[in-house]
Amino acid sequence: MPPAPLCPCTSGLRYRACCGRYHAGEAEAPDAEALMRSRYSAFALREVAYLWRTLHPEHPDRARPEADFLREVRARATALKYPRLHILDRRLAEPGGTAVVLFHARVFESGRDVSFVERSEFQHDGTGWRYLRGESAAPRALSVPPEALTLETFAASAPRGDG
């Protein structure tokens, strides 16, 4: 029997021991970084119901019909490959506050690099961490390589109007 697959979030853990338990609803991600990693894995594995479930109630997509969101995200995710995730920086939340994670998502569409760097904000809704909003930029549009970015330098490095 082959070994269980590694988790797409690049934690180095097997999927079932990592993001799989969040996708299956067996546990909530314990912090914003774990939620962000599990959402990347959900895109990679087309776990679109999990993506809906982990949107913060104030996220603009929550104003749309769930069925439309699921259909559109599933169609988009089907065309993409998600080979690597790099966590660049993070800021934990104070109680009741917003946590922030900066990451570089390697993503390809029909062999074309559509990777991005995103500064994502997360808030706890009383049940678990939820994705509130994000600001993203293509790596080629940044003034420095993604691996050199921090939360403090991302805003200055990203072009205005992206995200």
Coordinates of C-alpha atoms in Angstrom, one line a residue:
M1 CA 0.0 0.0 0.0
P2 CA 1.5 3.4 -0.9
P3 CA 2.0 6.0 1.8
A4 CA -0.8 8.5 2.4
P5 CA -0.2 11.7 0.3
L6 CA 1.5 14.7 1.7
C7 CA -0.7 17.7 2.5
P8 CA -0.8 20.4 -0.3
C9 CA -0.2 23.1 2.4
T10 CA 3.5 22.0 2.4
S11 CA 3.6 21.4 6.1
G12 CA 5.4 18.1 5.5
L13 CA 2.6 16.2 7.2
R14 CA 0.3 13.6 5.6
Y15 CA -3.0 15.1 4.5
R16 CA -5.2 13.2 6.9
A17 CA -3.1 14.3 9.9
C18 CA -3.0 17.9 8.6
C19 CA -5.6 19.8 6.7
G20 CA -7.8 16.8 6.0
R21 CA -9.2 16.8 9.5
Y22 CA -10.3 20.5 9.1
H23 CA -11.8 19.8 5.6
A24 CA -13.7 16.8 7.1
G25 CA -15.1 19.0 9.9
E26 CA -13.4 16.9 12.6
A27 CA -11.6 20.0 14.0
E28 CA -11.3 23.7 13.6
A29 CA -7.9 25.2 12.5
P30 CA -6.3 26.3 15.8
D31 CA -4.9 29.6 14.5
A32 CA -5.0 31.9 11.4
E33 CA -1.9 30.3 9.8
A34 CA -3.4 26.8 10.0
L35 CA -6.6 28.2 8.5
M36 CA -4.7 29.9 5.7
R37 CA -2.8 26.6 5.0
S38 CA -6.1 24.6 5.1
R39 CA -7.7 27.0 2.6
Y40 CA -4.8 26.7 0.2
S41 CA -5.2 22.9 0.5
A42 CA -8.9 23.2 -0.1
F43 CA -8.3 25.1 -3.3
A44 CA -5.8 22.5 -4.4
L45 CA -8.2 19.6 -3.6
R46 CA -11.4 21.4 -4.7
E47 CA -12.9 21.3 -1.2
V48 CA -15.1 24.2 -2.1
A49 CA -17.6 23.6 0.8
Y50 CA -14.8 24.2 3.2
L51 CA -13.9 27.4 1.5
W52 CA -17.4 28.6 1.9
R53 CA -17.6 27.5 5.6
T54 CA -14.4 29.3 6.5
L55 CA -15.3 32.7 5.0
H56 CA -15.9 35.3 7.7
P57 CA -19.6 36.4 7.9
E58 CA -18.4 39.9 6.8
H59 CA -16.6 38.7 3.7
P60 CA -18.3 40.1 0.6
D61 CA -18.8 36.6 -1.0
R62 CA -21.1 35.8 2.0
A63 CA -23.6 38.2 0.4
R64 CA -23.9 36.0 -2.7
P65 CA -25.8 32.7 -2.9
E66 CA -23.8 29.8 -1.6
A67 CA -24.5 27.7 -4.7
D68 CA -23.1 30.4 -7.0
F69 CA -20.0 30.7 -4.9
L70 CA -19.4 26.9 -4.8
R71 CA -20.0 26.5 -8.6
E72 CA -17.7 29.4 -9.5
V73 CA -14.9 28.4 -7.1
R74 CA -15.1 24.7 -8.2
A75 CA -14.8 25.7 -11.9
R76 CA -11.9 28.0 -11.3
A77 CA -10.0 25.6 -9.0
T78 CA -10.4 22.8 -11.6
A79 CA -8.2 24.7 -14.0
L80 CA -5.4 25.4 -11.6
K81 CA -2.5 23.5 -10.1
Y82 CA -1.2 24.3 -6.6
P83 CA 2.4 23.0 -6.3
R84 CA 3.7 25.1 -3.3
L85 CA 2.9 27.4 -0.5
H86 CA 5.4 29.6 1.3
I87 CA 4.5 31.4 4.5
L88 CA 6.4 34.6 4.5
D89 CA 5.3 36.3 7.7
R90 CA 2.5 36.3 10.3
R91 CA 1.1 38.4 13.1
L92 CA -1.0 36.7 15.8
A93 CA -4.2 38.3 17.0
E94 CA -4.8 39.9 20.3
P95 CA -8.0 38.4 21.9
G96 CA -10.9 39.5 19.7
G97 CA -8.5 41.0 17.1
T98 CA -7.4 40.3 13.6
A99 CA -4.6 37.9 12.7
V100 CA -2.6 38.5 9.5
V101 CA -0.7 36.0 7.4
L102 CA 1.6 36.9 4.4
F103 CA 2.1 34.1 2.0
H104 CA 3.3 33.3 -1.5
A105 CA 1.1 30.8 -3.3
R106 CA 2.6 29.0 -6.3
V107 CA -0.3 28.5 -8.8
F108 CA -0.3 27.5 -12.4
E109 CA -3.1 27.6 -15.1
S110 CA -2.4 25.5 -18.2
G111 CA 1.3 25.8 -17.5
R112 CA 1.2 29.6 -17.1
D113 CA 2.4 31.0 -13.8
V114 CA -0.4 32.8 -12.0
S115 CA 1.2 32.7 -8.6
F116 CA 0.6 35.5 -6.1
V117 CA 1.6 37.0 -2.8
E118 CA -1.2 37.8 -0.4
R119 CA -1.6 39.6 2.9
S120 CA -4.7 37.9 4.4
E121 CA -6.7 38.9 7.5
F122 CA -8.5 36.5 9.7
Q123 CA -10.9 36.8 12.6
H124 CA -12.4 34.3 15.0
D125 CA -16.1 34.1 14.8
G126 CA -16.7 32.3 18.1
T127 CA -16.5 28.9 16.4
G128 CA -13.2 29.1 14.5
W129 CA -10.9 31.3 12.5
R130 CA -12.4 32.7 9.3
Y131 CA -10.9 34.5 6.2
L132 CA -12.0 38.1 6.3
R133 CA -10.1 39.8 3.4
G134 CA -6.9 39.8 1.5
E135 CA -4.7 42.1 -0.6
S136 CA -2.7 40.4 -3.3
A137 CA -0.1 41.1 -5.9
A138 CA 1.7 39.1 -8.6
P139 CA 5.4 38.4 -7.7
R140 CA 6.6 40.1 -10.9
A141 CA 4.8 43.3 -9.9
L142 CA 6.6 43.5 -6.5
S143 CA 9.7 45.7 -6.1
V144 CA 11.5 42.8 -4.2
P145 CA 11.4 39.0 -4.5
P146 CA 8.6 37.4 -2.4
E147 CA 11.0 35.7 0.0
A148 CA 12.3 39.1 1.1
L149 CA 8.8 40.4 2.1
T150 CA 7.5 40.9 5.6
L151 CA 4.1 42.2 6.7
E152 CA 5.7 45.6 7.1
T153 CA 7.4 45.7 3.6
F154 CA 4.5 44.1 1.6
A155 CA 2.4 47.3 1.3
A156 CA 5.4 49.4 0.2
S157 CA 6.4 46.7 -2.3
A158 CA 3.0 46.0 -3.9
P159 CA 1.6 48.2 -6.7
R160 CA -1.4 50.3 -5.8
G161 CA -4.7 49.1 -7.1
D162 CA -3.9 45.3 -6.9
G163 CA -5.8 42.9 -4.7

